[in-house]
Amino acid sequence: MNYCSLSLQRTIDHLLMSPNFKRPRKILSPPPVKGFKPYGPDLGGENGEPVMLLFEEYEALRLCDYDMLNHHHASQEMGVSRPTFTRIYASVRQKIARAFVEGRQITVEGGKVYFDSGWYHCASCTCLFNNPEMEPEVTSCPLCGSKDVGTSDALPENAYIYPGSEDVCVCPACGMEIKHQPGRPCGQQICPSCNTRMKRKGKPGCRK
Amino acid sequence: MKIAITSTGNSPESTLDQRFGRCSYFVVYDTESGATEFIPNPNKNAEDSAGSGSLQLLTSRKVSKIVSGEFGSKIKDTLDRMKIQLIVLRKPEKTISQIIELLDHAKNK
Protein backbone atom coordinates (compact mmCIF):
# COMPACT_ATOMS: atom_id res chain seq x y z
CA MET A 1 0.00 0.00 0.00
CA ASN A 2 1.53 3.30 -0.99
CA TYR A 3 1.39 6.44 1.09
CA CYS A 4 -1.60 7.95 -0.73
CA SER A 5 -3.90 4.98 -0.26
CA LEU A 6 -2.76 4.66 3.34
CA SER A 7 -3.78 8.22 4.14
CA LEU A 8 -7.09 7.69 2.33
CA GLN A 9 -7.71 4.60 4.43
CA ARG A 10 -7.01 6.64 7.56
CA THR A 11 -9.52 9.29 6.51
CA ILE A 12 -12.18 6.62 5.94
CA ASP A 13 -11.40 5.02 9.30
CA HIS A 14 -11.69 8.41 10.93
CA LEU A 15 -15.08 9.02 9.33
CA LEU A 16 -16.42 5.60 10.30
CA MET A 17 -15.23 5.77 13.87
CA SER A 18 -17.56 7.86 16.00
CA PRO A 19 -15.32 9.96 18.21
CA ASN A 20 -15.62 9.68 21.95
CA PHE A 21 -17.87 12.14 23.67
CA LYS A 22 -15.88 15.03 25.15
CA ARG A 23 -16.73 15.28 28.79
CA PRO A 24 -17.22 18.85 30.04
CA ARG A 25 -14.42 19.85 32.39
CA LYS A 26 -15.33 21.21 35.78
CA ILE A 27 -13.60 24.49 36.61
CA LEU A 28 -13.74 26.13 40.03
CA SER A 29 -13.62 29.69 38.71
CA PRO A 30 -12.25 31.54 35.69
CA PRO A 31 -8.72 33.00 36.02
CA PRO A 32 -8.48 36.50 37.55
CA VAL A 33 -6.93 37.95 34.38
CA LYS A 34 -7.62 37.52 30.66
CA GLY A 35 -3.97 36.93 29.79
CA PHE A 36 -0.33 37.94 30.15
CA LYS A 37 1.93 40.24 28.12
CA PRO A 38 5.69 39.98 27.81
CA TYR A 39 7.88 43.07 28.27
CA GLY A 40 11.48 43.89 27.35
CA PRO A 41 13.60 46.05 25.04
CA ASP A 42 13.63 43.61 22.12
CA LEU A 43 9.90 43.43 21.73
CA GLY A 44 8.77 46.08 19.31
CA GLY A 45 5.09 45.86 20.19
CA GLU A 46 3.12 42.74 19.33
CA ASN A 47 5.26 39.70 18.77
CA GLY A 48 3.20 37.41 16.58
CA GLU A 49 0.02 35.61 17.50
CA PRO A 50 -0.75 35.19 21.20
CA VAL A 51 -0.73 31.69 22.67
CA MET A 52 -4.28 30.64 23.56
CA LEU A 53 -4.69 28.75 26.80
CA LEU A 54 -8.04 27.04 27.29
CA PHE A 55 -9.82 27.44 30.62
CA GLU A 56 -9.42 23.73 31.27
CA GLU A 57 -5.66 24.05 30.75
CA TYR A 58 -5.47 26.95 33.18
CA GLU A 59 -7.41 24.86 35.69
CA ALA A 60 -5.07 21.89 35.19
CA LEU A 61 -2.06 24.10 35.88
CA ARG A 62 -3.74 25.60 38.94
CA LEU A 63 -4.65 22.23 40.43
CA CYS A 64 -1.31 20.63 39.69
CA ASP A 65 1.29 23.35 40.29
CA TYR A 66 -0.51 25.82 42.55
CA ASP A 67 -2.63 23.52 44.72
CA MET A 68 0.05 20.80 44.43
CA LEU A 69 -2.39 17.98 43.71
CA ASN A 70 -1.20 14.91 41.87
CA HIS A 71 -2.69 14.08 38.48
CA HIS A 72 -5.02 11.49 39.91
CA HIS A 73 -6.66 13.80 42.46
CA ALA A 74 -6.67 16.75 40.06
CA SER A 75 -8.47 14.66 37.42
CA GLN A 76 -11.18 13.85 39.95
CA GLU A 77 -11.54 17.57 40.74
CA MET A 78 -12.13 18.28 37.07
CA GLY A 79 -14.37 15.29 36.43
CA VAL A 80 -12.18 13.72 33.73
CA SER A 81 -10.06 10.58 33.66
CA ARG A 82 -6.43 10.62 34.79
CA PRO A 83 -4.98 10.11 31.26
CA THR A 84 -7.14 12.94 29.90
CA PHE A 85 -5.95 15.18 32.69
CA THR A 86 -2.34 14.37 31.89
CA ARG A 87 -2.94 15.28 28.24
CA ILE A 88 -4.48 18.61 29.23
CA TYR A 89 -1.57 19.27 31.58
CA ALA A 90 1.04 18.35 28.96
CA SER A 91 -0.64 20.73 26.54
CA VAL A 92 -0.56 23.67 28.98
CA ARG A 93 3.13 23.07 29.78
CA GLN A 94 3.95 23.05 26.10
CA LYS A 95 1.96 26.22 25.40
CA ILE A 96 3.48 28.17 28.30
CA ALA A 97 6.97 27.08 27.31
CA ARG A 98 6.29 28.28 23.76
CA ALA A 99 5.04 31.64 25.01
CA PHE A 100 8.14 32.09 27.20
CA VAL A 101 10.66 31.06 24.58
CA GLU A 102 9.09 32.92 21.68
CA GLY A 103 8.12 35.96 23.74
CA ARG A 104 4.43 35.71 22.92
CA GLN A 105 1.37 36.94 24.77
CA ILE A 106 -0.81 34.43 26.61
CA THR A 107 -4.60 34.70 26.49
CA VAL A 108 -6.90 32.45 28.50
CA GLU A 109 -10.23 31.63 26.87
CA GLY A 110 -12.62 28.96 25.63
CA GLY A 111 -12.70 25.21 26.06
CA LYS A 112 -15.53 22.86 26.96
CA VAL A 113 -15.94 23.76 30.61
CA TYR A 114 -18.51 24.60 33.22
CA PHE A 115 -17.95 26.64 36.34
CA ASP A 116 -18.45 25.29 39.77
CA SER A 117 -18.70 28.46 41.85
CA GLY A 118 -21.91 29.30 43.61
CA TRP A 119 -23.82 26.11 42.92
CA TYR A 120 -26.07 24.47 45.45
CA HIS A 121 -27.33 20.92 45.51
CA CYS A 122 -30.64 19.59 46.78
CA ALA A 123 -30.47 16.11 48.27
CA SER A 124 -34.17 15.33 47.91
CA CYS A 125 -34.74 16.06 44.19
CA THR A 126 -31.00 15.89 43.20
CA CYS A 127 -31.16 19.19 41.30
CA LEU A 128 -28.39 21.77 41.15
CA PHE A 129 -29.21 25.47 41.38
CA ASN A 130 -27.46 28.79 41.84
CA ASN A 131 -28.35 31.91 43.79
CA PRO A 132 -27.70 34.96 41.61
CA GLU A 133 -29.21 37.37 44.16
CA MET A 134 -26.59 36.40 46.81
CA GLU A 135 -29.01 37.74 49.45
CA PRO A 136 -30.82 36.18 51.22
CA GLU A 137 -28.87 33.01 51.90
CA VAL A 138 -30.26 29.82 50.36
CA THR A 139 -32.26 27.78 52.87
CA SER A 140 -34.55 25.66 50.74
CA CYS A 141 -34.61 24.11 47.28
CA PRO A 142 -36.38 26.33 44.70
CA LEU A 143 -37.78 23.26 42.95
CA CYS A 144 -39.12 20.98 45.68
CA GLY A 145 -38.87 23.22 48.75
CA SER A 146 -36.81 20.69 50.69
CA LYS A 147 -34.54 22.10 53.41
CA ASP A 148 -31.94 19.46 52.64
CA VAL A 149 -29.65 21.67 50.55
CA GLY A 150 -25.89 22.09 50.60
CA THR A 151 -23.17 23.70 48.52
CA SER A 152 -21.94 21.69 45.58
CA ASP A 153 -18.57 21.14 47.33
CA ALA A 154 -20.34 18.64 49.55
CA LEU A 155 -21.73 16.75 46.57
CA PRO A 156 -21.66 12.99 46.41
CA GLU A 157 -18.93 11.89 44.00
CA ASN A 158 -21.25 10.67 41.27
CA ALA A 159 -23.37 13.83 41.09
CA TYR A 160 -21.32 15.21 38.22
CA ILE A 161 -21.45 12.14 36.08
CA TYR A 162 -22.71 13.17 32.71
CA PRO A 163 -25.95 11.40 31.80
CA GLY A 164 -24.71 10.68 28.27
CA SER A 165 -21.82 8.50 29.41
CA GLU A 166 -22.55 4.81 29.29
CA ASP A 167 -19.39 3.55 30.96
CA VAL A 168 -20.24 0.84 33.41
CA CYS A 169 -18.07 -1.17 35.79
CA VAL A 170 -19.15 -4.79 35.95
CA CYS A 171 -18.25 -7.51 38.44
CA PRO A 172 -16.68 -10.53 36.67
CA ALA A 173 -17.92 -12.91 39.38
CA CYS A 174 -21.55 -12.00 40.02
CA GLY A 175 -22.31 -9.69 37.08
CA MET A 176 -23.32 -6.71 39.22
CA GLU A 177 -23.06 -3.36 37.41
CA ILE A 178 -22.34 0.07 38.83
CA LYS A 179 -21.76 3.33 37.02
CA HIS A 180 -18.14 4.08 36.16
CA GLN A 181 -16.61 7.10 37.87
CA PRO A 182 -14.17 9.10 35.76
CA GLY A 183 -10.69 9.13 37.25
CA ARG A 184 -11.25 5.90 39.13
CA PRO A 185 -10.10 2.76 37.30
CA CYS A 186 -12.65 -0.05 37.27
CA GLY A 187 -9.97 -2.39 38.64
CA GLN A 188 -9.95 -0.36 41.86
CA GLN A 189 -13.69 -0.63 42.31
CA ILE A 190 -14.72 -3.43 44.66
CA CYS A 191 -18.02 -5.16 43.96
CA PRO A 192 -20.37 -4.25 46.83
CA SER A 193 -22.02 -7.69 46.90
CA CYS A 194 -19.11 -10.13 46.57
CA ASN A 195 -15.95 -8.00 47.14
CA THR A 196 -14.34 -8.86 43.78
CA ARG A 197 -12.37 -6.31 41.76
CA MET A 198 -14.55 -4.98 38.96
CA LYS A 199 -13.87 -4.58 35.23
CA ARG A 200 -15.02 -2.21 32.52
CA LYS A 201 -18.09 -3.53 30.75
CA GLY A 202 -17.35 -4.65 27.20
CA LYS A 203 -13.66 -5.30 27.89
CA PRO A 204 -12.31 -8.88 27.76
CA GLY A 205 -12.61 -10.90 30.94
CA CYS A 206 -16.07 -9.79 31.96
CA ARG A 207 -19.45 -11.34 31.49
CA LYS A 208 -21.72 -10.12 28.75
CA MET B 1 -43.37 34.89 39.76
CA LYS B 2 -42.84 33.22 36.40
CA ILE B 3 -40.76 30.08 35.95
CA ALA B 4 -39.62 28.73 32.58
CA ILE B 5 -39.23 24.98 32.01
CA THR B 6 -37.71 23.46 28.87
CA SER B 7 -39.98 20.84 27.34
CA THR B 8 -39.79 18.24 24.58
CA GLY B 9 -43.43 18.70 23.53
CA ASN B 10 -46.42 20.98 23.94
CA SER B 11 -48.45 19.04 26.49
CA PRO B 12 -48.11 18.71 30.29
CA GLU B 13 -47.21 15.03 29.75
CA SER B 14 -44.08 15.86 27.72
CA THR B 15 -40.77 15.41 29.44
CA LEU B 16 -38.10 17.88 30.47
CA ASP B 17 -35.79 18.80 27.59
CA GLN B 18 -32.16 18.34 28.58
CA ARG B 19 -30.98 21.30 26.49
CA PHE B 20 -31.69 24.94 27.17
CA GLY B 21 -30.95 26.83 23.96
CA ARG B 22 -32.24 24.21 21.53
CA CYS B 23 -35.16 22.72 23.43
CA SER B 24 -38.41 22.11 21.51
CA TYR B 25 -40.78 24.12 23.70
CA PHE B 26 -40.60 26.50 26.64
CA VAL B 27 -43.26 26.26 29.31
CA VAL B 28 -43.78 29.50 31.20
CA TYR B 29 -45.53 28.76 34.47
CA ASP B 30 -47.04 31.58 36.54
CA THR B 31 -46.97 30.63 40.22
CA GLU B 32 -49.50 33.32 41.15
CA SER B 33 -52.28 32.40 38.74
CA GLY B 34 -51.26 28.81 38.00
CA ALA B 35 -51.38 29.51 34.26
CA THR B 36 -49.04 27.70 31.87
CA GLU B 37 -48.04 28.90 28.43
CA PHE B 38 -46.33 26.68 25.85
CA ILE B 39 -44.04 28.57 23.49
CA PRO B 40 -42.39 26.78 20.54
CA ASN B 41 -38.68 27.58 20.47
CA PRO B 42 -37.73 29.38 17.23
CA ASN B 43 -34.02 28.66 17.91
CA LYS B 44 -34.45 24.89 17.94
CA ASN B 45 -32.39 24.36 14.79
CA ALA B 46 -30.28 27.52 15.03
CA GLU B 47 -26.69 27.22 13.91
CA ASP B 48 -25.29 29.39 16.67
CA SER B 49 -26.31 31.68 19.55
CA ALA B 50 -29.39 29.57 20.23
CA GLY B 51 -28.91 30.17 23.95
CA SER B 52 -28.96 33.96 23.76
CA GLY B 53 -31.92 33.91 21.35
CA SER B 54 -33.89 31.71 23.71
CA LEU B 55 -32.91 33.93 26.60
CA GLN B 56 -34.32 37.00 24.85
CA LEU B 57 -37.59 35.16 24.36
CA LEU B 58 -37.77 34.33 28.05
CA THR B 59 -36.72 37.75 29.35
CA SER B 60 -39.49 39.33 27.28
CA ARG B 61 -41.86 37.21 29.39
CA LYS B 62 -40.08 38.29 32.60
CA VAL B 63 -39.24 34.86 33.99
CA SER B 64 -37.18 34.75 37.18
CA LYS B 65 -36.22 31.05 37.24
CA ILE B 66 -35.34 28.55 34.51
CA VAL B 67 -35.50 24.76 34.91
CA SER B 68 -33.50 22.75 32.37
CA GLY B 69 -31.12 19.81 32.13
CA GLU B 70 -28.05 21.66 30.96
CA PHE B 71 -26.95 25.21 30.29
CA GLY B 72 -24.22 26.31 27.89
CA SER B 73 -21.04 27.90 29.14
CA LYS B 74 -21.88 31.31 27.65
CA ILE B 75 -25.29 31.62 29.21
CA LYS B 76 -24.47 31.40 32.92
CA ASP B 77 -22.66 34.74 33.17
CA THR B 78 -25.48 36.53 31.36
CA LEU B 79 -28.12 34.95 33.57
CA ASP B 80 -26.16 35.80 36.71
CA ARG B 81 -26.09 39.43 35.68
CA MET B 82 -29.84 39.41 34.98
CA LYS B 83 -30.48 37.78 38.37
CA ILE B 84 -32.27 34.80 36.85
CA GLN B 85 -31.94 31.62 38.87
CA LEU B 86 -30.88 28.43 37.10
CA ILE B 87 -32.13 25.05 38.25
CA VAL B 88 -30.32 22.10 36.69
CA LEU B 89 -32.35 18.89 36.87
CA ARG B 90 -30.60 15.87 35.35
CA LYS B 91 -33.74 13.80 35.15
CA PRO B 92 -34.94 13.55 31.54
CA GLU B 93 -37.83 11.28 32.53
CA LYS B 94 -39.62 13.96 34.61
CA THR B 95 -42.76 15.31 32.97
CA ILE B 96 -43.77 18.97 32.94
CA SER B 97 -46.77 18.31 35.19
CA GLN B 98 -44.54 16.58 37.75
CA ILE B 99 -42.18 19.56 37.80
CA ILE B 100 -45.07 22.02 38.18
CA GLU B 101 -46.35 19.89 41.05
CA LEU B 102 -42.92 20.12 42.71
CA LEU B 103 -42.84 23.88 42.25
CA ASP B 104 -46.33 24.26 43.77
CA HIS B 105 -45.27 22.10 46.66
CA ALA B 106 -42.21 24.30 47.24
CA LYS B 107 -44.34 27.45 47.20
CA ASN B 108 -46.83 26.14 49.75
CA LYS B 109 -44.16 25.04 52.20
Coordinates of C-alpha atoms in Angstrom, one line a residue:
Chain A
M1 CA 0.0 0.0 0.0
N2 CA 1.5 3.3 -1.0
Y3 CA 1.4 6.4 1.1
C4 CA -1.6 8.0 -0.7
S5 CA -3.9 5.0 -0.3
L6 CA -2.8 4.7 3.3
S7 CA -3.8 8.2 4.1
L8 CA -7.1 7.7 2.3
Q9 CA -7.7 4.6 4.4
R10 CA -7.0 6.6 7.6
T11 CA -9.5 9.3 6.5
I12 CA -12.2 6.6 5.9
D13 CA -11.4 5.0 9.3
H14 CA -11.7 8.4 10.9
L15 CA -15.1 9.0 9.3
L16 CA -16.4 5.6 10.3
M17 CA -15.2 5.8 13.9
S18 CA -17.6 7.9 16.0
P19 CA -15.3 10.0 18.2
N20 CA -15.6 9.7 21.9
F21 CA -17.9 12.1 23.7
K22 CA -15.9 15.0 25.2
R23 CA -16.7 15.3 28.8
P24 CA -17.2 18.8 30.0
R25 CA -14.4 19.8 32.4
K26 CA -15.3 21.2 35.8
I27 CA -13.6 24.5 36.6
L28 CA -13.7 26.1 40.0
S29 CA -13.6 29.7 38.7
P30 CA -12.3 31.5 35.7
P31 CA -8.7 33.0 36.0
P32 CA -8.5 36.5 37.6
V33 CA -6.9 37.9 34.4
K34 CA -7.6 37.5 30.7
G35 CA -4.0 36.9 29.8
F36 CA -0.3 37.9 30.1
K37 CA 1.9 40.2 28.1
P38 CA 5.7 40.0 27.8
Y39 CA 7.9 43.1 28.3
G40 CA 11.5 43.9 27.4
P41 CA 13.6 46.0 25.0
D42 CA 13.6 43.6 22.1
L43 CA 9.9 43.4 21.7
G44 CA 8.8 46.1 19.3
G45 CA 5.1 45.9 20.2
E46 CA 3.1 42.7 19.3
N47 CA 5.3 39.7 18.8
G48 CA 3.2 37.4 16.6
E49 CA 0.0 35.6 17.5
P50 CA -0.7 35.2 21.2
V51 CA -0.7 31.7 22.7
M52 CA -4.3 30.6 23.6
L53 CA -4.7 28.7 26.8
L54 CA -8.0 27.0 27.3
F55 CA -9.8 27.4 30.6
E56 CA -9.4 23.7 31.3
E57 CA -5.7 24.1 30.7
Y58 CA -5.5 27.0 33.2
E59 CA -7.4 24.9 35.7
A60 CA -5.1 21.9 35.2
L61 CA -2.1 24.1 35.9
R62 CA -3.7 25.6 38.9
L63 CA -4.6 22.2 40.4
C64 CA -1.3 20.6 39.7
D65 CA 1.3 23.3 40.3
Y66 CA -0.5 25.8 42.6
D67 CA -2.6 23.5 44.7
M68 CA 0.1 20.8 44.4
L69 CA -2.4 18.0 43.7
N70 CA -1.2 14.9 41.9
H71 CA -2.7 14.1 38.5
H72 CA -5.0 11.5 39.9
H73 CA -6.7 13.8 42.5
A74 CA -6.7 16.7 40.1
S75 CA -8.5 14.7 37.4
Q76 CA -11.2 13.8 40.0
E77 CA -11.5 17.6 40.7
M78 CA -12.1 18.3 37.1
G79 CA -14.4 15.3 36.4
V80 CA -12.2 13.7 33.7
S81 CA -10.1 10.6 33.7
R82 CA -6.4 10.6 34.8
P83 CA -5.0 10.1 31.3
T84 CA -7.1 12.9 29.9
F85 CA -6.0 15.2 32.7
T86 CA -2.3 14.4 31.9
R87 CA -2.9 15.3 28.2
I88 CA -4.5 18.6 29.2
Y89 CA -1.6 19.3 31.6
A90 CA 1.0 18.3 29.0
S91 CA -0.6 20.7 26.5
V92 CA -0.6 23.7 29.0
R93 CA 3.1 23.1 29.8
Q94 CA 3.9 23.1 26.1
K95 CA 2.0 26.2 25.4
I96 CA 3.5 28.2 28.3
A97 CA 7.0 27.1 27.3
R98 CA 6.3 28.3 23.8
A99 CA 5.0 31.6 25.0
F100 CA 8.1 32.1 27.2
V101 CA 10.7 31.1 24.6
E102 CA 9.1 32.9 21.7
G103 CA 8.1 36.0 23.7
R104 CA 4.4 35.7 22.9
Q105 CA 1.4 36.9 24.8
I106 CA -0.8 34.4 26.6
T107 CA -4.6 34.7 26.5
V108 CA -6.9 32.5 28.5
E109 CA -10.2 31.6 26.9
G110 CA -12.6 29.0 25.6
G111 CA -12.7 25.2 26.1
K112 CA -15.5 22.9 27.0
V113 CA -15.9 23.8 30.6
Y114 CA -18.5 24.6 33.2
F115 CA -18.0 26.6 36.3
D116 CA -18.5 25.3 39.8
S117 CA -18.7 28.5 41.9
G118 CA -21.9 29.3 43.6
W119 CA -23.8 26.1 42.9
Y120 CA -26.1 24.5 45.4
H121 CA -27.3 20.9 45.5
C122 CA -30.6 19.6 46.8
A123 CA -30.5 16.1 48.3
S124 CA -34.2 15.3 47.9
C125 CA -34.7 16.1 44.2
T126 CA -31.0 15.9 43.2
C127 CA -31.2 19.2 41.3
L128 CA -28.4 21.8 41.1
F129 CA -29.2 25.5 41.4
N130 CA -27.5 28.8 41.8
N131 CA -28.4 31.9 43.8
P132 CA -27.7 35.0 41.6
E133 CA -29.2 37.4 44.2
M134 CA -26.6 36.4 46.8
E135 CA -29.0 37.7 49.4
P136 CA -30.8 36.2 51.2
E137 CA -28.9 33.0 51.9
V138 CA -30.3 29.8 50.4
T139 CA -32.3 27.8 52.9
S140 CA -34.6 25.7 50.7
C141 CA -34.6 24.1 47.3
P142 CA -36.4 26.3 44.7
L143 CA -37.8 23.3 43.0
C144 CA -39.1 21.0 45.7
G145 CA -38.9 23.2 48.7
S146 CA -36.8 20.7 50.7
K147 CA -34.5 22.1 53.4
D148 CA -31.9 19.5 52.6
V149 CA -29.6 21.7 50.5
G150 CA -25.9 22.1 50.6
T151 CA -23.2 23.7 48.5
S152 CA -21.9 21.7 45.6
D153 CA -18.6 21.1 47.3
A154 CA -20.3 18.6 49.6
L155 CA -21.7 16.8 46.6
P156 CA -21.7 13.0 46.4
E157 CA -18.9 11.9 44.0
N158 CA -21.2 10.7 41.3
A159 CA -23.4 13.8 41.1
Y160 CA -21.3 15.2 38.2
I161 CA -21.5 12.1 36.1
Y162 CA -22.7 13.2 32.7
P163 CA -25.9 11.4 31.8
G164 CA -24.7 10.7 28.3
S165 CA -21.8 8.5 29.4
E166 CA -22.6 4.8 29.3
D167 CA -19.4 3.6 31.0
V168 CA -20.2 0.8 33.4
C169 CA -18.1 -1.2 35.8
V170 CA -19.1 -4.8 36.0
C171 CA -18.3 -7.5 38.4
P172 CA -16.7 -10.5 36.7
A173 CA -17.9 -12.9 39.4
C174 CA -21.6 -12.0 40.0
G175 CA -22.3 -9.7 37.1
M176 CA -23.3 -6.7 39.2
E177 CA -23.1 -3.4 37.4
I178 CA -22.3 0.1 38.8
K179 CA -21.8 3.3 37.0
H180 CA -18.1 4.1 36.2
Q181 CA -16.6 7.1 37.9
P182 CA -14.2 9.1 35.8
G183 CA -10.7 9.1 37.2
R184 CA -11.3 5.9 39.1
P185 CA -10.1 2.8 37.3
C186 CA -12.7 -0.1 37.3
G187 CA -10.0 -2.4 38.6
Q188 CA -10.0 -0.4 41.9
Q189 CA -13.7 -0.6 42.3
I190 CA -14.7 -3.4 44.7
C191 CA -18.0 -5.2 44.0
P192 CA -20.4 -4.3 46.8
S193 CA -22.0 -7.7 46.9
C194 CA -19.1 -10.1 46.6
N195 CA -15.9 -8.0 47.1
T196 CA -14.3 -8.9 43.8
R197 CA -12.4 -6.3 41.8
M198 CA -14.6 -5.0 39.0
K199 CA -13.9 -4.6 35.2
R200 CA -15.0 -2.2 32.5
K201 CA -18.1 -3.5 30.7
G202 CA -17.3 -4.6 27.2
K203 CA -13.7 -5.3 27.9
P204 CA -12.3 -8.9 27.8
G205 CA -12.6 -10.9 30.9
C206 CA -16.1 -9.8 32.0
R207 CA -19.5 -11.3 31.5
K208 CA -21.7 -10.1 28.8
Chain B
M1 CA -43.4 34.9 39.8
K2 CA -42.8 33.2 36.4
I3 CA -40.8 30.1 36.0
A4 CA -39.6 28.7 32.6
I5 CA -39.2 25.0 32.0
T6 CA -37.7 23.5 28.9
S7 CA -40.0 20.8 27.3
T8 CA -39.8 18.2 24.6
G9 CA -43.4 18.7 23.5
N10 CA -46.4 21.0 23.9
S11 CA -48.5 19.0 26.5
P12 CA -48.1 18.7 30.3
E13 CA -47.2 15.0 29.7
S14 CA -44.1 15.9 27.7
T15 CA -40.8 15.4 29.4
L16 CA -38.1 17.9 30.5
D17 CA -35.8 18.8 27.6
Q18 CA -32.2 18.3 28.6
R19 CA -31.0 21.3 26.5
F20 CA -31.7 24.9 27.2
G21 CA -31.0 26.8 24.0
R22 CA -32.2 24.2 21.5
C23 CA -35.2 22.7 23.4
S24 CA -38.4 22.1 21.5
Y25 CA -40.8 24.1 23.7
F26 CA -40.6 26.5 26.6
V27 CA -43.3 26.3 29.3
V28 CA -43.8 29.5 31.2
Y29 CA -45.5 28.8 34.5
D30 CA -47.0 31.6 36.5
T31 CA -47.0 30.6 40.2
E32 CA -49.5 33.3 41.2
S33 CA -52.3 32.4 38.7
G34 CA -51.3 28.8 38.0
A35 CA -51.4 29.5 34.3
T36 CA -49.0 27.7 31.9
E37 CA -48.0 28.9 28.4
F38 CA -46.3 26.7 25.8
I39 CA -44.0 28.6 23.5
P40 CA -42.4 26.8 20.5
N41 CA -38.7 27.6 20.5
P42 CA -37.7 29.4 17.2
N43 CA -34.0 28.7 17.9
K44 CA -34.4 24.9 17.9
N45 CA -32.4 24.4 14.8
A46 CA -30.3 27.5 15.0
E47 CA -26.7 27.2 13.9
D48 CA -25.3 29.4 16.7
S49 CA -26.3 31.7 19.6
A50 CA -29.4 29.6 20.2
G51 CA -28.9 30.2 23.9
S52 CA -29.0 34.0 23.8
G53 CA -31.9 33.9 21.4
S54 CA -33.9 31.7 23.7
L55 CA -32.9 33.9 26.6
Q56 CA -34.3 37.0 24.8
L57 CA -37.6 35.2 24.4
L58 CA -37.8 34.3 28.0
T59 CA -36.7 37.8 29.3
S60 CA -39.5 39.3 27.3
R61 CA -41.9 37.2 29.4
K62 CA -40.1 38.3 32.6
V63 CA -39.2 34.9 34.0
S64 CA -37.2 34.8 37.2
K65 CA -36.2 31.0 37.2
I66 CA -35.3 28.6 34.5
V67 CA -35.5 24.8 34.9
S68 CA -33.5 22.7 32.4
G69 CA -31.1 19.8 32.1
E70 CA -28.1 21.7 31.0
F71 CA -26.9 25.2 30.3
G72 CA -24.2 26.3 27.9
S73 CA -21.0 27.9 29.1
K74 CA -21.9 31.3 27.7
I75 CA -25.3 31.6 29.2
K76 CA -24.5 31.4 32.9
D77 CA -22.7 34.7 33.2
T78 CA -25.5 36.5 31.4
L79 CA -28.1 35.0 33.6
D80 CA -26.2 35.8 36.7
R81 CA -26.1 39.4 35.7
M82 CA -29.8 39.4 35.0
K83 CA -30.5 37.8 38.4
I84 CA -32.3 34.8 36.8
Q85 CA -31.9 31.6 38.9
L86 CA -30.9 28.4 37.1
I87 CA -32.1 25.1 38.2
V88 CA -30.3 22.1 36.7
L89 CA -32.3 18.9 36.9
R90 CA -30.6 15.9 35.4
K91 CA -33.7 13.8 35.1
P92 CA -34.9 13.5 31.5
E93 CA -37.8 11.3 32.5
K94 CA -39.6 14.0 34.6
T95 CA -42.8 15.3 33.0
I96 CA -43.8 19.0 32.9
S97 CA -46.8 18.3 35.2
Q98 CA -44.5 16.6 37.7
I99 CA -42.2 19.6 37.8
I100 CA -45.1 22.0 38.2
E101 CA -46.4 19.9 41.1
L102 CA -42.9 20.1 42.7
L103 CA -42.8 23.9 42.2
D104 CA -46.3 24.3 43.8
H105 CA -45.3 22.1 46.7
A106 CA -42.2 24.3 47.2
K107 CA -44.3 27.5 47.2
N108 CA -46.8 26.1 49.8
K109 CA -44.2 25.0 52.2

